[in-house]
PDB file of C-alpha atoms in Angstrom:
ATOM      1  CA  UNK A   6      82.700 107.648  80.687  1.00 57.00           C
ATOM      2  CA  UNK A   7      84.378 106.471  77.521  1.00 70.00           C
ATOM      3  CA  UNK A   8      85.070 102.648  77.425  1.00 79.00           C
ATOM      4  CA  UNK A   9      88.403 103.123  75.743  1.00 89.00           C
ATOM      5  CA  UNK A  10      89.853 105.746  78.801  1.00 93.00           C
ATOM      6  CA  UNK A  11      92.536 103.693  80.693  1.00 93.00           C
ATOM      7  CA  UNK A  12      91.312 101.738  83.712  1.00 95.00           C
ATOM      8  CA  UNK A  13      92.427 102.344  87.362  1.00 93.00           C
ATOM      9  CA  UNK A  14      91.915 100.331  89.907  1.00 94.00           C
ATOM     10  CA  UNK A  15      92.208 101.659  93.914  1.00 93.00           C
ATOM     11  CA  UNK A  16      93.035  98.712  95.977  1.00 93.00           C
ATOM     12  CA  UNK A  17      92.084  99.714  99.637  1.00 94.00           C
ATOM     13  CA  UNK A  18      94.692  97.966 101.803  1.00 91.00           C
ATOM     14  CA  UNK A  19      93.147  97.643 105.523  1.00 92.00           C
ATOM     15  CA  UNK A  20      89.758  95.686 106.482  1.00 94.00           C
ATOM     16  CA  UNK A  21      89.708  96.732 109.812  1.00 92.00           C
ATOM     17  CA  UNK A  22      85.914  97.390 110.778  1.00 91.00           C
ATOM     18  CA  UNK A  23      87.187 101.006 111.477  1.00 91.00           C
ATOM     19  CA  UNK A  24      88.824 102.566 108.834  1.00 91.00           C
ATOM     20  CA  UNK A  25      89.670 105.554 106.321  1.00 90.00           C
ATOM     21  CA  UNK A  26      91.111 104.284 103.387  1.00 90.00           C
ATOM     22  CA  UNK A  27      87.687 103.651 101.727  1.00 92.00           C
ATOM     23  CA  UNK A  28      86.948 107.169 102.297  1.00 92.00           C
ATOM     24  CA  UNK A  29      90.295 108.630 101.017  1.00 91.00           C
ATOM     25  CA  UNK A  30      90.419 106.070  98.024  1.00 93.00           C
ATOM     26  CA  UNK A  31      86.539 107.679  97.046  1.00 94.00           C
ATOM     27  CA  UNK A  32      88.311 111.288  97.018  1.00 92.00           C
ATOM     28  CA  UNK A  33      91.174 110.281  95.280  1.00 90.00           C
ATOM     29  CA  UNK A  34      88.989 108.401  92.794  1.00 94.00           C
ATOM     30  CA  UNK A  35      87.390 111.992  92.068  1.00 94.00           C
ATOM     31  CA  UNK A  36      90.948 113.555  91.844  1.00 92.00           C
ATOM     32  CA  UNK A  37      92.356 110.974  89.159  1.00 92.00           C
ATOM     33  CA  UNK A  38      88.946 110.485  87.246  1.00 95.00           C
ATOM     34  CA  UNK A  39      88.623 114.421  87.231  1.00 94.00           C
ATOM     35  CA  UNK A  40      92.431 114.780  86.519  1.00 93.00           C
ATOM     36  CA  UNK A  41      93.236 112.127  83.701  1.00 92.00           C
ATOM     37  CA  UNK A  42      89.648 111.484  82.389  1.00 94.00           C
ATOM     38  CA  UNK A  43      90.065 107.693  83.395  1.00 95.00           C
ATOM     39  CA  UNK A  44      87.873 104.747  84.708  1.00 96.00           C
ATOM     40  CA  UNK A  45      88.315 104.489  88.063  1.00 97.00           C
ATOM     41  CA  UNK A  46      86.999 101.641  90.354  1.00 97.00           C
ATOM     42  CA  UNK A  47      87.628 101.035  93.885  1.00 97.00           C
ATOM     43  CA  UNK A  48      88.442  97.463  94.923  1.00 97.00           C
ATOM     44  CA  UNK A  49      88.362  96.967  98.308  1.00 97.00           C
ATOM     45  CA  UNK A  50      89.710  93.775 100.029  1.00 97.00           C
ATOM     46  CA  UNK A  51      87.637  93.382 102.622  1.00 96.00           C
ATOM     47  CA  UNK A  52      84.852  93.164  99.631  1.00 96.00           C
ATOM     48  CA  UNK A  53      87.403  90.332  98.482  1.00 95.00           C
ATOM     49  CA  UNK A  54      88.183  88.268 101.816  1.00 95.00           C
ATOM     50  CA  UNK A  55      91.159  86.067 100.353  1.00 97.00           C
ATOM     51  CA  UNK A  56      92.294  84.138 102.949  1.00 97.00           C
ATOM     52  CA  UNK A  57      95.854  83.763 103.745  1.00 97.00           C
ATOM     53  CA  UNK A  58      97.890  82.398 100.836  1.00 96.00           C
ATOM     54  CA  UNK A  59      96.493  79.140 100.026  1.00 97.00           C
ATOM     55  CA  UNK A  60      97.643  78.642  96.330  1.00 96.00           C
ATOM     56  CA  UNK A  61      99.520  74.979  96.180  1.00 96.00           C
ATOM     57  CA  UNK A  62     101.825  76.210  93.765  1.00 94.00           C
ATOM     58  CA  UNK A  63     104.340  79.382  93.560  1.00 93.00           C
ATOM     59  CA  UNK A  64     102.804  82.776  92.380  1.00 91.00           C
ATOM     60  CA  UNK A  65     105.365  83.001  89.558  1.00 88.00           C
ATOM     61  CA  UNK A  66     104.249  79.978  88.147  1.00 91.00           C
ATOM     62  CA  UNK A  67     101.111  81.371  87.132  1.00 89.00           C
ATOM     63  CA  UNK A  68      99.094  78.278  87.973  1.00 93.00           C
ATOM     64  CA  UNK A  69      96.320  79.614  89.838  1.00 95.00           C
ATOM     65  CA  UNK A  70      94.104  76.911  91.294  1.00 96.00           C
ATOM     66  CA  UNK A  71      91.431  78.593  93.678  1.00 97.00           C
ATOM     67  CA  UNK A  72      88.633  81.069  91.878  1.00 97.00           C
ATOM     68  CA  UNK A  73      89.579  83.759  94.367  1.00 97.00           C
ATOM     69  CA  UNK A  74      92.856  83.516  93.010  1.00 96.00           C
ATOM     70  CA  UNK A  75      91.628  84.063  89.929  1.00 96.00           C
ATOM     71  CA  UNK A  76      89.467  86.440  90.370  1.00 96.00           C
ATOM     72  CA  UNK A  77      91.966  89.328  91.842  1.00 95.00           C
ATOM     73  CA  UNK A  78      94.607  87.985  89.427  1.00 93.00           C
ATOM     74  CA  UNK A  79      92.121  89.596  86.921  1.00 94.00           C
ATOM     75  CA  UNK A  80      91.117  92.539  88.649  1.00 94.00           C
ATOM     76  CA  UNK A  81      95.070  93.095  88.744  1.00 91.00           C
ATOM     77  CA  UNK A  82      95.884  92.367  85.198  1.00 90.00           C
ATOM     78  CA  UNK A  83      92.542  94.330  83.596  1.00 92.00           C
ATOM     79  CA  UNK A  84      93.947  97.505  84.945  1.00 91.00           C
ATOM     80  CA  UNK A  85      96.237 100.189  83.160  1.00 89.00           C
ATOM     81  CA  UNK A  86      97.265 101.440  86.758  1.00 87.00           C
ATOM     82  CA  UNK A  87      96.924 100.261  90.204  1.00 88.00           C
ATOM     83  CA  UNK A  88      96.766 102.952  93.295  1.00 87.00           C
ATOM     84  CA  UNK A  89      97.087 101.449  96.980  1.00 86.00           C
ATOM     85  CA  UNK A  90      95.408 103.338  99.316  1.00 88.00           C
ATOM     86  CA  UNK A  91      97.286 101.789 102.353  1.00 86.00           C
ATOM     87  CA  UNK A  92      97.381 102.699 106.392  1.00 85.00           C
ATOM     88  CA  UNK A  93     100.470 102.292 108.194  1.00 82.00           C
ATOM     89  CA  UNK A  94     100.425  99.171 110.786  1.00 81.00           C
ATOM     90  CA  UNK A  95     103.707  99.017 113.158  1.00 80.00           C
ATOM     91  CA  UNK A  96     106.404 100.397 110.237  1.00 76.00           C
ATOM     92  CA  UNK A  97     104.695  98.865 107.250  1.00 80.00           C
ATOM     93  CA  UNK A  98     101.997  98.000 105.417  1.00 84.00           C
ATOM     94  CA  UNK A  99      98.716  96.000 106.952  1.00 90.00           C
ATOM     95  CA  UNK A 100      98.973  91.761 106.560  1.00 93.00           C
ATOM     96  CA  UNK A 101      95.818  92.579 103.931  1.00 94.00           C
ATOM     97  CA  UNK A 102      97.363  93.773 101.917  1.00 91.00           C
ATOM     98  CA  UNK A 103     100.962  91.728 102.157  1.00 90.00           C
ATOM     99  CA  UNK A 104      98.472  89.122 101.509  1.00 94.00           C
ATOM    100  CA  UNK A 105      96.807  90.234  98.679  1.00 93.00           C
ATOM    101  CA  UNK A 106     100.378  90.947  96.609  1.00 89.00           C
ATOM    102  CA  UNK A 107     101.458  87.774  97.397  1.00 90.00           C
ATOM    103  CA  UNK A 108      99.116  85.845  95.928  1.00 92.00           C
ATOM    104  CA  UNK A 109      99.884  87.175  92.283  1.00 88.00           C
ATOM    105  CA  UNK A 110     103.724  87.747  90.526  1.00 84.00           C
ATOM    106  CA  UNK A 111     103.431  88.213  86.599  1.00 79.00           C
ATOM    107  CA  UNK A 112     100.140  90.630  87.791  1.00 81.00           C
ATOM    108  CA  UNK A 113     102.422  93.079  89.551  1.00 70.00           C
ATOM    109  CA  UNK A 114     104.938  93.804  86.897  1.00 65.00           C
ATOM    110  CA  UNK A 115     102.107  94.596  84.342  1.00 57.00           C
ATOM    111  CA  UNK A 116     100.562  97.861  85.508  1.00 57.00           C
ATOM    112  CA  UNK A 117     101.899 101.438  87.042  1.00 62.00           C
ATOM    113  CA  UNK A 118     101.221 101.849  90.103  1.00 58.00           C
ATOM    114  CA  UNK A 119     101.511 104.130  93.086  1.00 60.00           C
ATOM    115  CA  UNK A 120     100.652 104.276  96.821  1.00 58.00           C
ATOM    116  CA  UNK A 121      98.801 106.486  99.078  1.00 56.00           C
ATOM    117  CA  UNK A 122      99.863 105.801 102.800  1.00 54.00           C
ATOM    118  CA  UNK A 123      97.758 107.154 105.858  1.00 55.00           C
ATOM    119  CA  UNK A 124      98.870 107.505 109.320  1.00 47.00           C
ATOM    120  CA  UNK A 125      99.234 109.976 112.131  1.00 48.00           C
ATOM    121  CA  UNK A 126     103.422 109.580 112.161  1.00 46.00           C
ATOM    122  CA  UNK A 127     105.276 107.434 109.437  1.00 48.00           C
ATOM    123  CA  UNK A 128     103.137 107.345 106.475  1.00 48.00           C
ATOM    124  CA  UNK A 129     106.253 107.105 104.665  1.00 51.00           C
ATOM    125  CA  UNK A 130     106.390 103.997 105.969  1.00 51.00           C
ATOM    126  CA  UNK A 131     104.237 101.857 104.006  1.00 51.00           C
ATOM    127  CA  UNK A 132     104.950 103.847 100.901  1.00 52.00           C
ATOM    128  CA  UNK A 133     108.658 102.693 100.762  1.00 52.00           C
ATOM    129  CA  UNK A 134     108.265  99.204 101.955  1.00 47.00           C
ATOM    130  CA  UNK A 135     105.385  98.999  98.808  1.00 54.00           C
ATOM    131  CA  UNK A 136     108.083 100.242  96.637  1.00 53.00           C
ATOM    132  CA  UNK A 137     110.811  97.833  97.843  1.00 44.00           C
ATOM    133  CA  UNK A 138     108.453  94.770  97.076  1.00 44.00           C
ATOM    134  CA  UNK A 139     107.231  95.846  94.102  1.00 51.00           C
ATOM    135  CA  UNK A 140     110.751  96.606  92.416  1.00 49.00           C
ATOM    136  CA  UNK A 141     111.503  93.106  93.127  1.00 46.00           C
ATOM    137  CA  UNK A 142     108.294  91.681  91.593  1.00 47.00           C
ATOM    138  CA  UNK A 143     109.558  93.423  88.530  1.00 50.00           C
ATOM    139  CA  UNK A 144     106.817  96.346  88.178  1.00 46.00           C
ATOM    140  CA  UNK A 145     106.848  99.388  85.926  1.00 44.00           C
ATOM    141  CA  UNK A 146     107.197 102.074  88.565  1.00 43.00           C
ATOM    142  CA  UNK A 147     106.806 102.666  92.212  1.00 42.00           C
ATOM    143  CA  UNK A 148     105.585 105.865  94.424  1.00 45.00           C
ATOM    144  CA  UNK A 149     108.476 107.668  94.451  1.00 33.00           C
ATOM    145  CA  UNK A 150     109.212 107.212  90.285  1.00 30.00           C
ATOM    146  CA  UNK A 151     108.241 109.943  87.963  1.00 29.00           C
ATOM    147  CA  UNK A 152     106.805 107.475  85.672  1.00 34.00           C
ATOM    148  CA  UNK A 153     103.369 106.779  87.323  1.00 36.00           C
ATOM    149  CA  UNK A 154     100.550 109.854  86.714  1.00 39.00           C
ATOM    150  CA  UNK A 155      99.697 110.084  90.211  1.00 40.00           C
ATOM    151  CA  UNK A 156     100.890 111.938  92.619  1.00 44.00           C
ATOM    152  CA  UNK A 157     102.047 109.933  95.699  1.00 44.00           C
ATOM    153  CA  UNK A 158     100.466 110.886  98.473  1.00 43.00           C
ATOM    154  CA  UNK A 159     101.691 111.060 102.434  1.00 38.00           C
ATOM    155  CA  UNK A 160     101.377 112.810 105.635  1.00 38.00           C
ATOM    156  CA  UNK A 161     104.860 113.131 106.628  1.00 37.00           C
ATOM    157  CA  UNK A 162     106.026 111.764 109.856  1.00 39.00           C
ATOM    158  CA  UNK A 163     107.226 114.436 112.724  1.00 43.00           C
ATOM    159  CA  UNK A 164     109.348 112.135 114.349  1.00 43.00           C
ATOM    160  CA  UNK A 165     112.488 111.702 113.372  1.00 44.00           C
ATOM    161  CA  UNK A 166     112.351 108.296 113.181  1.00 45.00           C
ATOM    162  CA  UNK A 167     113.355 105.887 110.941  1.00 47.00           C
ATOM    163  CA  UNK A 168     111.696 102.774 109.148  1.00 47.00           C
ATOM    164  CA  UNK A 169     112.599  99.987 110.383  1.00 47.00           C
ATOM    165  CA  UNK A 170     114.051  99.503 106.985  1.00 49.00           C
ATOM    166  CA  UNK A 171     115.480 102.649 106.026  1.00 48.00           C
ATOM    167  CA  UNK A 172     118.206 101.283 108.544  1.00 46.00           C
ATOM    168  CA  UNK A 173     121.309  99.733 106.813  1.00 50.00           C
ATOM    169  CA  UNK A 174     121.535  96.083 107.578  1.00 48.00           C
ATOM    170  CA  UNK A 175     117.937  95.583 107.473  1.00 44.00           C
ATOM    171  CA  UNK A 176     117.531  96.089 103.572  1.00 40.00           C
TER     172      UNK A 176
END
């Protein structure tokens, strides 16, 4: 693989002991490589275990203190595109993965991204409340935009539910 081809990263959003988002993020790291002849690595945070947000200053100050902080601010920021391969936990996405996004701000708004949400009813889910967070950080594009090269990915719900915040009030 040529060292110049774009880099993108697949975050893989639960660490439950029993999952499938390491296994879809592998395919999908096949599609995309395959697809857009780029570097893809998988980065999955229960490989990372950052505890719950224990930075003593804001994210959008930039003054990252602990070395895990450090660490997945720079497996962020060295990416040209981000993919989150995420289940679907009661309406949204898993604490993991809330987690992990919070630690970082400036990180968020540098690279594309897109999300791949997984569930047996609401995959949608996850997908939009990604999108809503990230548009507020700032970032480039979100899953539903035309302006990230990969194709969002969801198993659409049968129910005829609603999100929890598709509902007005709640936004």
């Amino acid at each position: 693989m040529n060292d110049s081809a774009p880099l993108i990263r697949i975050v893989v959003g639960s660490m439950r002991p029993v999952r499938v988002g390491d296994q879809i993020a592998a395919a999908v790291s096949e599609v995309i490589a395959d697809a857009t002849g780029a570097r893809v690595e998988i980065v999955d945070l229960a490989d990372l275990r950052l505890p719950m947000l224990d930075e003593p200053a804001m994210p959008a100050l930039g003054n990252y203190q602990n070395a895990h902080t450090k660490a997945w601010a720079e497996i962020v920021s060295e990416a040209d595109g981000i993919v989150f391969v995420t289940p679907q936990y009661n309406g949204g996405y898993p604490a993991s993965l809330k987690n992990a996004i919070d630690y970082l701000f400036a990180e968020c708004g540098t690279s594309p991204h897109s999300s791949s949400a997984m569930a047996g009813t609401g995959a949608g889910c996850p997908g939009r409340s990604c999108a809503r967070f990230s548009n507020s950080s700032g970032s480039t594009s979100s899953p539903t935009t035309s302006r990230s090269p990969f194709p969002r990915v969801v198993r659409r719900r049968r129910s005829p539910r609603r999100c929890p915040g598709d509902r007005p009030g709640l936004r």
